Coordinates of C-alpha atoms in Angstrom, one line a residue:
X1 CA 95.2 163.1 126.7
X2 CA 92.4 165.1 127.9
X3 CA 91.7 166.0 131.5
X4 CA 88.5 163.9 131.2
X5 CA 90.4 161.2 129.9
X6 CA 93.0 161.3 132.8
X7 CA 90.1 161.3 135.2
X8 CA 88.6 158.4 133.7
X9 CA 91.5 156.5 133.7
X10 CA 92.4 157.3 137.5
X11 CA 88.6 156.4 138.6
X12 CA 89.0 153.0 136.7
X13 CA 92.7 152.5 138.1
X14 CA 91.3 153.1 141.7
X15 CA 88.1 151.1 141.3
X16 CA 90.1 148.0 139.7
X17 CA 92.5 148.1 143.0
X18 CA 89.6 148.0 145.2
X19 CA 88.0 145.3 143.1
X20 CA 91.4 143.4 143.7
X21 CA 91.3 144.1 147.3
X22 CA 88.2 142.6 147.6
X23 CA 89.5 139.4 145.8
X24 CA 92.4 139.5 148.6
X25 CA 94.8 140.3 145.3
X26 CA 94.4 136.6 144.1
X27 CA 96.9 136.3 141.1
X28 CA 96.0 136.5 137.6
X29 CA 92.9 138.4 137.9
X30 CA 93.9 141.7 137.4
X31 CA 92.5 142.1 133.8
X32 CA 89.2 140.6 135.2
X33 CA 89.5 143.5 137.8
X34 CA 90.0 146.5 135.3
X35 CA 87.3 145.0 133.0
X36 CA 84.7 145.1 135.8
X37 CA 85.9 148.5 137.0
X38 CA 85.5 149.7 133.5
X39 CA 81.9 148.5 133.5
X40 CA 81.3 150.2 136.9
X41 CA 82.5 153.5 135.5
X42 CA 80.1 153.1 132.3
X43 CA 77.3 152.3 134.7
X44 CA 77.9 155.2 136.8
X45 CA 78.2 157.5 134.0
X46 CA 75.0 156.2 132.4
X47 CA 73.2 157.0 135.9
X48 CA 74.7 160.3 135.8
X49 CA 73.5 161.2 132.2
X50 CA 69.9 160.0 133.0
X51 CA 69.7 162.3 136.1
X52 CA 71.1 164.8 134.1
X53 CA 74.3 165.4 136.4
X54 CA 76.4 165.1 133.0
X55 CA 76.2 165.5 129.3
X56 CA 77.5 163.6 126.5
X57 CA 78.7 165.8 123.8

């Protein structure tokens, strides 16, 4: 796994945790928290690409 992929997974994992925290760790919503975190990650990356902060190769 590349360094970028590890960073991506860490970012998503952390975001999923905080999404779950917002829901007060309600059971059976962990997959929804993870999917929301992935969506948030993609949204952030799109913003960075548009602003020129990162380049997609």
